[in-house]
Short mmCIF file of N, CA and C in Angstrom, two decimals:
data_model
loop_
_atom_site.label_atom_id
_atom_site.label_comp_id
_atom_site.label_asym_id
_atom_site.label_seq_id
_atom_site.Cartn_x
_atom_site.Cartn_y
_atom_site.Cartn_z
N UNK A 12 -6.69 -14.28 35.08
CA UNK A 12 -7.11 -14.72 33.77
C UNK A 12 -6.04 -15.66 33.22
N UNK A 13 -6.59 -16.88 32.65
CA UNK A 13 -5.57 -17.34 32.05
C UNK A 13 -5.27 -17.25 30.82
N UNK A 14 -3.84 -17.82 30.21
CA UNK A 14 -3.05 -17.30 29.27
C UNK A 14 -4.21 -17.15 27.73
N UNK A 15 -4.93 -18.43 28.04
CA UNK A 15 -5.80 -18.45 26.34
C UNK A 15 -7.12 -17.44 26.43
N UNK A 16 -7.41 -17.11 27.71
CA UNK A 16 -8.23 -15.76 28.26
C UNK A 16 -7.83 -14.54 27.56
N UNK A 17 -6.50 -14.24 28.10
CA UNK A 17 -5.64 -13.15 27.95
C UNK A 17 -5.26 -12.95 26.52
N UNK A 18 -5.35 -14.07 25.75
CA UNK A 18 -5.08 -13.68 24.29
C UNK A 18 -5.97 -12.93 23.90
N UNK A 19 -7.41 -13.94 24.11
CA UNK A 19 -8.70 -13.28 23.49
C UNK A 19 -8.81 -11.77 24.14
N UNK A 20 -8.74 -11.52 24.67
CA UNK A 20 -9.12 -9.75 25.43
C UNK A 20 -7.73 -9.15 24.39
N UNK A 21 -6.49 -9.78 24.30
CA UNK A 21 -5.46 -8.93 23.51
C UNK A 21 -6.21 -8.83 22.13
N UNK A 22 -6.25 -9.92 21.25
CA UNK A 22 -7.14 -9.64 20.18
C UNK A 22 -7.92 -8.22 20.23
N UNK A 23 -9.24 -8.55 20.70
CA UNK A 23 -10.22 -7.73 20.88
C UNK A 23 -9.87 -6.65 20.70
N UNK A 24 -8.89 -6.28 22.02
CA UNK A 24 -8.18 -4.97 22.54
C UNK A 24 -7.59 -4.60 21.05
N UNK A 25 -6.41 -5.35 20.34
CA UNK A 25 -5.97 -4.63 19.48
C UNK A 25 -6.81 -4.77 18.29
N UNK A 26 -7.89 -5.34 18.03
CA UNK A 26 -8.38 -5.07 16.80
C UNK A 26 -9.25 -3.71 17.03
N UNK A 27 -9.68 -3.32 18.18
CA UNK A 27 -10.45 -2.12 18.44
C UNK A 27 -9.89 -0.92 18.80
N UNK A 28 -8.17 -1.09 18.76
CA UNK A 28 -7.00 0.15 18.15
C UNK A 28 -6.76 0.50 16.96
N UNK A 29 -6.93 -1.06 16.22
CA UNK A 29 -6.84 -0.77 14.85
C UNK A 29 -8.16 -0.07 13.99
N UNK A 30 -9.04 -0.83 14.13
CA UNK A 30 -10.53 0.11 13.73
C UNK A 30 -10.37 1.71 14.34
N UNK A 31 -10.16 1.72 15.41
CA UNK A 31 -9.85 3.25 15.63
C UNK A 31 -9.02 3.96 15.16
N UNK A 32 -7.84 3.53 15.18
CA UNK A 32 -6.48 4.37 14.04
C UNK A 32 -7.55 4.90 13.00
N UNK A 33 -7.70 3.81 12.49
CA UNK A 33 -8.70 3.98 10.76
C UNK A 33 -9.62 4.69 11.00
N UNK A 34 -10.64 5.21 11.79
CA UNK A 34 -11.70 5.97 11.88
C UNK A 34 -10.73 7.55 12.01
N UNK A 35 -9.79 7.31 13.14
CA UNK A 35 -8.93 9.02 13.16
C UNK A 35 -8.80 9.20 11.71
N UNK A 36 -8.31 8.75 11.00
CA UNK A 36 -7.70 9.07 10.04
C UNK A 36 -8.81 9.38 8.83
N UNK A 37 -9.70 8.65 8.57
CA UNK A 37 -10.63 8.68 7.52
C UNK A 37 -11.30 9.88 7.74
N UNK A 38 -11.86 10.21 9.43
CA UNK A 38 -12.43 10.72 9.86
C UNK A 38 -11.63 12.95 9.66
N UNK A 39 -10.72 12.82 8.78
CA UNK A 39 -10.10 13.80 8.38
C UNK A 39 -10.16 14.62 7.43
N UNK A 40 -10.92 13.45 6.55
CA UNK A 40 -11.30 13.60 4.86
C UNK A 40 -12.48 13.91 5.37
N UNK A 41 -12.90 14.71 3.74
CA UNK A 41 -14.00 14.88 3.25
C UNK A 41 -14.53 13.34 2.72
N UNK A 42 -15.89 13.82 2.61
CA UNK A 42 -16.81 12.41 2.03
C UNK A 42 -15.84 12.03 0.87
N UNK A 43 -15.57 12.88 -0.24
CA UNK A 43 -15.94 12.66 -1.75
C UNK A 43 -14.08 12.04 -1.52
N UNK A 44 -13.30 12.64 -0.44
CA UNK A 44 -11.61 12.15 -0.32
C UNK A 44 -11.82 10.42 -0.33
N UNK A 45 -12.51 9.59 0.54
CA UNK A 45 -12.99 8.44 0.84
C UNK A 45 -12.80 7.57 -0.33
N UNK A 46 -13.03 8.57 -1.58
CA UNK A 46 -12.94 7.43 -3.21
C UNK A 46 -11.69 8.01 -3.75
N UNK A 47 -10.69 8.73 -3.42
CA UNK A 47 -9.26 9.13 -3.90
C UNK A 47 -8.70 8.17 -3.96
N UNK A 48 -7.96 7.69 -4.69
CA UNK A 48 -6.86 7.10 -5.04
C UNK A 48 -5.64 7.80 -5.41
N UNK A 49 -4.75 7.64 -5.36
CA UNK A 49 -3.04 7.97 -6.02
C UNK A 49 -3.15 7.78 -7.45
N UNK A 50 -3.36 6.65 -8.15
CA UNK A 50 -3.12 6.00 -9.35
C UNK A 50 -4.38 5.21 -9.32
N UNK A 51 -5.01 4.91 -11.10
CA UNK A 51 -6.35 4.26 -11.53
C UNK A 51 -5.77 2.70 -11.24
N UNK A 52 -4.67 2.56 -10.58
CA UNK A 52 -4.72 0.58 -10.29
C UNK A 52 -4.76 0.90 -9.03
N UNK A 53 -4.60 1.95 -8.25
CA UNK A 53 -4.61 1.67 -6.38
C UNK A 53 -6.27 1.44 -5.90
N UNK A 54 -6.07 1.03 -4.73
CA UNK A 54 -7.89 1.10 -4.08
C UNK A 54 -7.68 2.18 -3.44
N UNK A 55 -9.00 3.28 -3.83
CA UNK A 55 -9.47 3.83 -2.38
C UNK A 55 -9.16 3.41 -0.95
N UNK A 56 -9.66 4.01 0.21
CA UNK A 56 -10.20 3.91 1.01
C UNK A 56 -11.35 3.63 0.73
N UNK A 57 -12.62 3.97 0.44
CA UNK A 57 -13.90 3.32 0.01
C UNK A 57 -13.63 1.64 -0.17
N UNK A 58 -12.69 1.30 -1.03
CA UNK A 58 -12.55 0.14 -1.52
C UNK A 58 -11.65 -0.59 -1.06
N UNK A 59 -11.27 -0.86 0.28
CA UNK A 59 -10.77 -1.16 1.27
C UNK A 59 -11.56 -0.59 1.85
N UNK A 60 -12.37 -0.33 2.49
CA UNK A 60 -13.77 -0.43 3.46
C UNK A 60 -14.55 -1.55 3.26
N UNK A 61 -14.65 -1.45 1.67
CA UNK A 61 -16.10 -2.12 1.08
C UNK A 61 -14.89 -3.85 1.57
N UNK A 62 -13.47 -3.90 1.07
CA UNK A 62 -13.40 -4.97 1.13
C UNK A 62 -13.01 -5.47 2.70
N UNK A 63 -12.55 -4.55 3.38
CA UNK A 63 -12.68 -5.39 4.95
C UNK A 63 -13.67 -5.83 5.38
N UNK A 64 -14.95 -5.35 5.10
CA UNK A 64 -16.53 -5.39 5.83
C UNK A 64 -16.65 -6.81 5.02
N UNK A 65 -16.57 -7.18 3.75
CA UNK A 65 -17.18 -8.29 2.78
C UNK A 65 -15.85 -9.53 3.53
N UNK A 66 -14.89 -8.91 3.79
CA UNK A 66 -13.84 -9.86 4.76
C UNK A 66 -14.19 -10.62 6.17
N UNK A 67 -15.10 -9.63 6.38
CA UNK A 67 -15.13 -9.77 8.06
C UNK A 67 -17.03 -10.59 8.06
N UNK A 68 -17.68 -9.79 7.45
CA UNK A 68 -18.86 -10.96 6.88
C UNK A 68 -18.53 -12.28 7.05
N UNK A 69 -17.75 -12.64 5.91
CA UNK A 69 -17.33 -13.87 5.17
C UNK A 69 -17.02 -14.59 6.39
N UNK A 70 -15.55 -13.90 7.26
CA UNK A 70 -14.69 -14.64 8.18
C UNK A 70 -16.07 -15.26 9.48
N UNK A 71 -16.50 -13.89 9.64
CA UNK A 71 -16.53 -14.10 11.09
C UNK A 71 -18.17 -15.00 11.14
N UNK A 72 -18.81 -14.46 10.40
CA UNK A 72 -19.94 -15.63 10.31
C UNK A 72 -19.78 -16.69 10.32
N UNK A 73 -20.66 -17.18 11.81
CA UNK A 73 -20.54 -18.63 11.52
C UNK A 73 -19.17 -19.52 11.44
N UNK A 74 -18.32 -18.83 12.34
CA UNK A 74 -16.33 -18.81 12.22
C UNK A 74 -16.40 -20.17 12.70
N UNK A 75 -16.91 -20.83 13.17
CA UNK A 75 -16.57 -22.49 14.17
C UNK A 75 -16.84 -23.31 13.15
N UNK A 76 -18.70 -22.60 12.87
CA UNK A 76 -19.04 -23.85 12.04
C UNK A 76 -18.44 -24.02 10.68
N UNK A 77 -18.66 -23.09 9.82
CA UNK A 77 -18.53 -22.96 8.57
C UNK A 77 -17.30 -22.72 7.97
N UNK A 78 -17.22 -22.62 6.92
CA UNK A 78 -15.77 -22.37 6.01
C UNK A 78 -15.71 -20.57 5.90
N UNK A 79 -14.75 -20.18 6.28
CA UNK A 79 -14.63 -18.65 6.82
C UNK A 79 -14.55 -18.17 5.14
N UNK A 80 -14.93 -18.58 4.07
CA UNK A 80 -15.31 -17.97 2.44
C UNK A 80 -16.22 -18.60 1.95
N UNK A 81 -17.26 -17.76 2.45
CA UNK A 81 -18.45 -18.23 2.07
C UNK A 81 -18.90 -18.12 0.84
N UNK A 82 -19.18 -19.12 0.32
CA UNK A 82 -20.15 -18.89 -1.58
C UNK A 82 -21.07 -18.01 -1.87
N UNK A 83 -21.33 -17.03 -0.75
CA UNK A 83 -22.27 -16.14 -1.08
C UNK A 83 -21.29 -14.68 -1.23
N UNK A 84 -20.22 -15.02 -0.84
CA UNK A 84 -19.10 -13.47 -0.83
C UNK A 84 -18.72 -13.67 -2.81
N UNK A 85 -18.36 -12.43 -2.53
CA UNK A 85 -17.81 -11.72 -4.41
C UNK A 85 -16.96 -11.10 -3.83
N UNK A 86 -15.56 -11.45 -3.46
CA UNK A 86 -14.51 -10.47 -3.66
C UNK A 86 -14.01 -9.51 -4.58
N UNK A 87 -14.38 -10.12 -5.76
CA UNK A 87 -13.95 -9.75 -6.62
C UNK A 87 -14.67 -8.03 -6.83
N UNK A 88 -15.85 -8.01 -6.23
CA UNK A 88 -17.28 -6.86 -6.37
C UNK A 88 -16.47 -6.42 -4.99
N UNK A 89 -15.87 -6.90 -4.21
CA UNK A 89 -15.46 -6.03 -3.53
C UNK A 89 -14.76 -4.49 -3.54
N UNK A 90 -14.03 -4.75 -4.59
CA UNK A 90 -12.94 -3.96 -5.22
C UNK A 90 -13.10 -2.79 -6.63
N UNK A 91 -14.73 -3.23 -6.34
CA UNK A 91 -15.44 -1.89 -7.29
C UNK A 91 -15.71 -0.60 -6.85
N UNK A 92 -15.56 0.72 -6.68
CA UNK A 92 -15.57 1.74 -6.01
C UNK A 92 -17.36 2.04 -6.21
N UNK A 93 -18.41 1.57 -5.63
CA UNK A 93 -19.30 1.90 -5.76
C UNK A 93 -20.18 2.44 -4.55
N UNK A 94 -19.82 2.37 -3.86
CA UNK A 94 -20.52 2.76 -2.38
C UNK A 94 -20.42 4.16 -2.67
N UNK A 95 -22.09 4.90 -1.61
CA UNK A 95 -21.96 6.22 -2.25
C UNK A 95 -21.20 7.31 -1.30
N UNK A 96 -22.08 7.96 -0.49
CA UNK A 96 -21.30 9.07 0.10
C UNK A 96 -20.94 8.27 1.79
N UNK A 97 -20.29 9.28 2.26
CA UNK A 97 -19.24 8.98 3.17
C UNK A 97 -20.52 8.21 4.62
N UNK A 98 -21.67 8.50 4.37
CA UNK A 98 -22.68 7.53 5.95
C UNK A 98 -22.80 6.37 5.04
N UNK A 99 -23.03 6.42 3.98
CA UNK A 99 -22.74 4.36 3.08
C UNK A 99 -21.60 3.81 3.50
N UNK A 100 -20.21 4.64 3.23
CA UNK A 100 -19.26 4.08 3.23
C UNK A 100 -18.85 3.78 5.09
N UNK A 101 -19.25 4.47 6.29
CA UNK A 101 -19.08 4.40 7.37
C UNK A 101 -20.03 3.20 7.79
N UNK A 102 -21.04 2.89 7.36
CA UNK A 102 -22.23 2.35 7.65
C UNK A 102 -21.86 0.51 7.12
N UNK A 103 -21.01 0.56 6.13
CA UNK A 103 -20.80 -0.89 5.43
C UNK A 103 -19.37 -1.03 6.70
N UNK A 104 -18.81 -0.53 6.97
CA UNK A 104 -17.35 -0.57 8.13
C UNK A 104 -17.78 -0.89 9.05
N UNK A 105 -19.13 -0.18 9.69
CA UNK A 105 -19.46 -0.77 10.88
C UNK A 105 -20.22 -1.64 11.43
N UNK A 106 -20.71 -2.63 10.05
CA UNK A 106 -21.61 -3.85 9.88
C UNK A 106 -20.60 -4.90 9.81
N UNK A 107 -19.43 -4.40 9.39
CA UNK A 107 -18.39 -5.42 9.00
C UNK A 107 -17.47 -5.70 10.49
N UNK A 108 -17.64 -4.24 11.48
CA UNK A 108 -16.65 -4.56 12.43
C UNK A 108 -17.50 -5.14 13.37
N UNK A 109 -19.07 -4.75 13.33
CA UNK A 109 -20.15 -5.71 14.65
C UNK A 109 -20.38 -6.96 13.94
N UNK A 110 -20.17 -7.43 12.96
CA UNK A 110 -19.93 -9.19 13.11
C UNK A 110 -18.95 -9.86 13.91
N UNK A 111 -17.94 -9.14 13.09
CA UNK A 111 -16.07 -9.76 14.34
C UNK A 111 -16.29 -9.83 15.68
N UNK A 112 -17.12 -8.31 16.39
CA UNK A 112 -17.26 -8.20 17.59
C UNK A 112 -17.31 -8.62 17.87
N UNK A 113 -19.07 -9.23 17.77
CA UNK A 113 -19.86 -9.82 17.86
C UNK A 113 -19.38 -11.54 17.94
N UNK A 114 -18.76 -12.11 16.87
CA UNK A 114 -18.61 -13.27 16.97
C UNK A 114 -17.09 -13.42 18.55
N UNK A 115 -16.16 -12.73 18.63
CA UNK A 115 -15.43 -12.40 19.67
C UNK A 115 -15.64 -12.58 20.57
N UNK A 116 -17.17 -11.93 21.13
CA UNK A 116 -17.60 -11.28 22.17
C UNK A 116 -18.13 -12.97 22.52
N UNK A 117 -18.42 -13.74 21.81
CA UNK A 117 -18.55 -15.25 21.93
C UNK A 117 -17.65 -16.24 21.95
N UNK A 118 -16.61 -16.26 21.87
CA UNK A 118 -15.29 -17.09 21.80
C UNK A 118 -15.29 -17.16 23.33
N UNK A 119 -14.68 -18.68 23.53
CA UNK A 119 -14.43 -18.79 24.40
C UNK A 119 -12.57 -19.30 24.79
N UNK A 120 -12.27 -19.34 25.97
CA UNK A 120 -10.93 -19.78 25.84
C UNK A 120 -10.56 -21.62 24.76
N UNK A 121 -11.49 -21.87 25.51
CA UNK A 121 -11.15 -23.32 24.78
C UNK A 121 -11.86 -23.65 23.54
N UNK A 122 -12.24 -22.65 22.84
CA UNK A 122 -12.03 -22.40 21.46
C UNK A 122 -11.13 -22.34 20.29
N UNK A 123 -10.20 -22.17 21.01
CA UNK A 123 -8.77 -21.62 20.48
C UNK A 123 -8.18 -22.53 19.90
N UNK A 124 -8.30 -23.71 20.23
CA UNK A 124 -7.64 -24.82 19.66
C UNK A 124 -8.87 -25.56 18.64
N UNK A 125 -9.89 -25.21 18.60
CA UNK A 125 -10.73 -26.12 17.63
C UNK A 125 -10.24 -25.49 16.13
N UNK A 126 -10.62 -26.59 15.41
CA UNK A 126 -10.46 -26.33 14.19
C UNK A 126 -11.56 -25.11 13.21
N UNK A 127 -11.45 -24.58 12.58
CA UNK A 127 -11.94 -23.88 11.30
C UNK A 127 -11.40 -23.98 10.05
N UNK A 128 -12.10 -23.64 9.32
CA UNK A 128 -12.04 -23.70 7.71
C UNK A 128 -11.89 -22.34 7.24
N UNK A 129 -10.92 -22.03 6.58
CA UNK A 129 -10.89 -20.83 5.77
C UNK A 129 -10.44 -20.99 3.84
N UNK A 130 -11.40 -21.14 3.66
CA UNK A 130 -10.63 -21.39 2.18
C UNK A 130 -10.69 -22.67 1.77
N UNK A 131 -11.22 -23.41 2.22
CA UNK A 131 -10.80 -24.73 2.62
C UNK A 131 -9.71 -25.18 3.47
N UNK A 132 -9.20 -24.45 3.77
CA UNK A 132 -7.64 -24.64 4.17
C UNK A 132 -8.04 -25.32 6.07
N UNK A 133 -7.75 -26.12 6.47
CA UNK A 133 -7.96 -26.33 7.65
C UNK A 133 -6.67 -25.42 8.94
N UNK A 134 -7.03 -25.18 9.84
CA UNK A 134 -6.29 -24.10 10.65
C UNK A 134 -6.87 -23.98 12.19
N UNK A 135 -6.51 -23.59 13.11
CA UNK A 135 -6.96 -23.63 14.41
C UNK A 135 -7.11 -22.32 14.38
N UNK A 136 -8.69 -21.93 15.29
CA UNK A 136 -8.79 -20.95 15.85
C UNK A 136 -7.50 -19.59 16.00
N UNK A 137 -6.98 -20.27 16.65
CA UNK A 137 -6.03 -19.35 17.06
C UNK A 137 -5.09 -19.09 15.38
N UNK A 138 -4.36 -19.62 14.55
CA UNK A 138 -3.93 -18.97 13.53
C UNK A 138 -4.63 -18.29 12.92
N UNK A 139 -5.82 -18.70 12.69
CA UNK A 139 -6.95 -18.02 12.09
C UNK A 139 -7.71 -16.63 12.86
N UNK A 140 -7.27 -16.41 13.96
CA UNK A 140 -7.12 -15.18 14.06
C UNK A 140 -5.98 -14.10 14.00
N UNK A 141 -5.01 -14.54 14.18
CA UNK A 141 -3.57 -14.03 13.87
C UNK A 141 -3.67 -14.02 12.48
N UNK A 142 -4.20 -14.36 11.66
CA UNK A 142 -4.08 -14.50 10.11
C UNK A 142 -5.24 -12.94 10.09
N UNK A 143 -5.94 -13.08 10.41
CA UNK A 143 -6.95 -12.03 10.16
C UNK A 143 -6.59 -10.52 11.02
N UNK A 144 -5.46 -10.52 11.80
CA UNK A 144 -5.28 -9.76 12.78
C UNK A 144 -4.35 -8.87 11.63
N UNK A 145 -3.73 -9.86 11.16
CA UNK A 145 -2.75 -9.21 10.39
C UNK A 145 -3.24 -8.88 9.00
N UNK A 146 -4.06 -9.42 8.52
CA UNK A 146 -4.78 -8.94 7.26
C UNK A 146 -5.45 -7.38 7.51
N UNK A 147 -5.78 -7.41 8.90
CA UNK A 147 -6.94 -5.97 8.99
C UNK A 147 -5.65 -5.20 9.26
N UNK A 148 -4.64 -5.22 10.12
CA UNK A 148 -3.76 -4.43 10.45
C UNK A 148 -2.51 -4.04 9.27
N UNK A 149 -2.50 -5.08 8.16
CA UNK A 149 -2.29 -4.54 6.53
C UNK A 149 -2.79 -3.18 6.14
N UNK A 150 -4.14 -3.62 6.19
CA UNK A 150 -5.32 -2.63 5.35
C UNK A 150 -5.70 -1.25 6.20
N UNK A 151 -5.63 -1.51 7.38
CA UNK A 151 -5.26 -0.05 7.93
C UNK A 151 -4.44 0.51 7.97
N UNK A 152 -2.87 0.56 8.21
CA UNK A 152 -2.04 0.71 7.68
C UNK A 152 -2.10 1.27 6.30
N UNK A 153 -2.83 0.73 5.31
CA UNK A 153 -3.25 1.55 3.94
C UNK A 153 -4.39 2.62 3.94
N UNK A 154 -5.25 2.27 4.43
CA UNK A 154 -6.18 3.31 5.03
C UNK A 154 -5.67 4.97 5.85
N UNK A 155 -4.62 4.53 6.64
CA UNK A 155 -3.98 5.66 7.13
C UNK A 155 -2.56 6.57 6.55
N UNK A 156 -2.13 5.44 5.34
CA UNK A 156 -1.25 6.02 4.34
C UNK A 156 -2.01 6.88 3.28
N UNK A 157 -3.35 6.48 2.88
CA UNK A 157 -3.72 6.88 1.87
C UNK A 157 -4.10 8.14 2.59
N UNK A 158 -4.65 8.67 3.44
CA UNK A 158 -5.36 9.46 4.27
C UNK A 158 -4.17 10.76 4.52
N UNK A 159 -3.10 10.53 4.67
CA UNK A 159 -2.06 11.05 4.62
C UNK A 159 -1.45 11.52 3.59
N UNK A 160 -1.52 11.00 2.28
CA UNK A 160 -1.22 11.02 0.93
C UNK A 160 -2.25 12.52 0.67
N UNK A 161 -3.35 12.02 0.92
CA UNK A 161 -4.64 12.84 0.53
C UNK A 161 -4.59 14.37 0.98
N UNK A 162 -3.62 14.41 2.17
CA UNK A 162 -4.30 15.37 3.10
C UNK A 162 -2.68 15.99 3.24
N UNK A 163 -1.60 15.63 2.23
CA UNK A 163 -0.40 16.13 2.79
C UNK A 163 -0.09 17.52 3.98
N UNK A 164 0.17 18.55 3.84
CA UNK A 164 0.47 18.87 4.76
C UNK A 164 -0.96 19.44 5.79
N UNK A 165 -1.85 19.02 5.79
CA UNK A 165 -3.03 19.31 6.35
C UNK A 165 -3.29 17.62 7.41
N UNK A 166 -2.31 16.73 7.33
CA UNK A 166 -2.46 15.37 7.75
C UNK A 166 -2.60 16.16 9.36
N UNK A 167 -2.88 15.70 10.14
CA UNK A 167 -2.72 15.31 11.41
C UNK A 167 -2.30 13.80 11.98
N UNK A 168 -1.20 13.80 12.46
CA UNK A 168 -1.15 12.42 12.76
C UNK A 168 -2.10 11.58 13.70
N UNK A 169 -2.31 10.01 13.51
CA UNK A 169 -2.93 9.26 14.46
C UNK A 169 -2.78 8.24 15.38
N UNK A 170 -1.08 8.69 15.41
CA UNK A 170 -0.45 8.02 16.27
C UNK A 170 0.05 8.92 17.38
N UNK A 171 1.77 8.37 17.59
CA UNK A 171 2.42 9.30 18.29
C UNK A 171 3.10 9.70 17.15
N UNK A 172 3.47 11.46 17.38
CA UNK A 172 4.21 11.95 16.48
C UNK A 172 5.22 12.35 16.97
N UNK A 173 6.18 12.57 15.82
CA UNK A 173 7.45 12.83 15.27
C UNK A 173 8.06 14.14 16.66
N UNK A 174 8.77 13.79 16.99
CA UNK A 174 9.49 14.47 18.01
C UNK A 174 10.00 16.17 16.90
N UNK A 175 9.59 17.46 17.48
CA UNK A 175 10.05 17.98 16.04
C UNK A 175 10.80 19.33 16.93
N UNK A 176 11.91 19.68 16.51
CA UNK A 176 12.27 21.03 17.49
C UNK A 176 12.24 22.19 16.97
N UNK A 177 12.03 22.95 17.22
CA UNK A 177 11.94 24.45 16.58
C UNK A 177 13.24 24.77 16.60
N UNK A 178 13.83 25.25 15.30
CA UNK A 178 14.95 25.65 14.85
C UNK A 178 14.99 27.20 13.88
N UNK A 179 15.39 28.35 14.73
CA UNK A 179 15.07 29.55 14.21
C UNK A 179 15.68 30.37 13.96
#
């Protein structure tokens, strides 16, 4: 495989570690935990669901042709805690992660260098996924803090854990 091959399968590969971290972890809570917050200015988990899926819509539709913020997205409605119980809130995550797939699963190597639009902002393929690699790998990262927050000593970790020795 060559090197611009090998990116795309790394992508893939790690965006479908990261969606998984986030499913271990969510997948710990109760439904009604999903809309917890810490503090009335933090987001949920719900709300960071609702806004990766309205992210990944936006981005991945139509990623070659179009401007990756589309005039039909409301970020702003992103960030409203309204989605209801925990198969809404699983169900909007996994519409949001089979677009990315989906558009992925179509990339080709010599894609990588064409141009896209995000924002207007002009950018190549390739930053423009490193830009988004790191945006989702932000938000999980929060997804699996909050989940942890929620669930203190009942957390299970979803990584590797903490080396711990029995001392008696």
């Amino acid at each position: 495989m060559d090197q611009s091959g090998n990116f795309l399968e790394t992508i893939r590969a790690t965006l479908q570690s990261q969606k998984k971290l986030a499913e271990r972890a969510m997948s710990q809570l109760e439904g009604g935990d999903l809309h917890w917050a810490p503090h009335p200015e933090s987001n949920s988990i719900a709300i960071i669901v609702k806004h990766l899926a309205g992210n990944m819509r936006s981005r991945w539709t139509d990623f070659l042709s179009s401007d990756g913020e589309k005039p039909t997205r409301n970020r702003d409605g992103e960030f409203v805690d309204d989605l209801g119980d925990e198969d809404e809130i699983m169900a909007v995550w996994e519409q949001g992660w089979a677009v990315l797939f989906s558009t992925l699963s179509e990339l080709r190597p010599t894609d990588l260098q064409r141009k896209v639009t995000v924002g207007g902002k002009e950018l190549t393929a390739v930053e423009a996924l490193l830009g988004q690699l790191a945006h989702y790998a932000q938000h999980v990262g929060q997804i699996v803090y909050l989940a942890k927050l929620r669930l203190g000593d009942g957390w299970e970790t979803v990584s590797i854990p903490k080396k711990r020795t029995d001392t008696a």
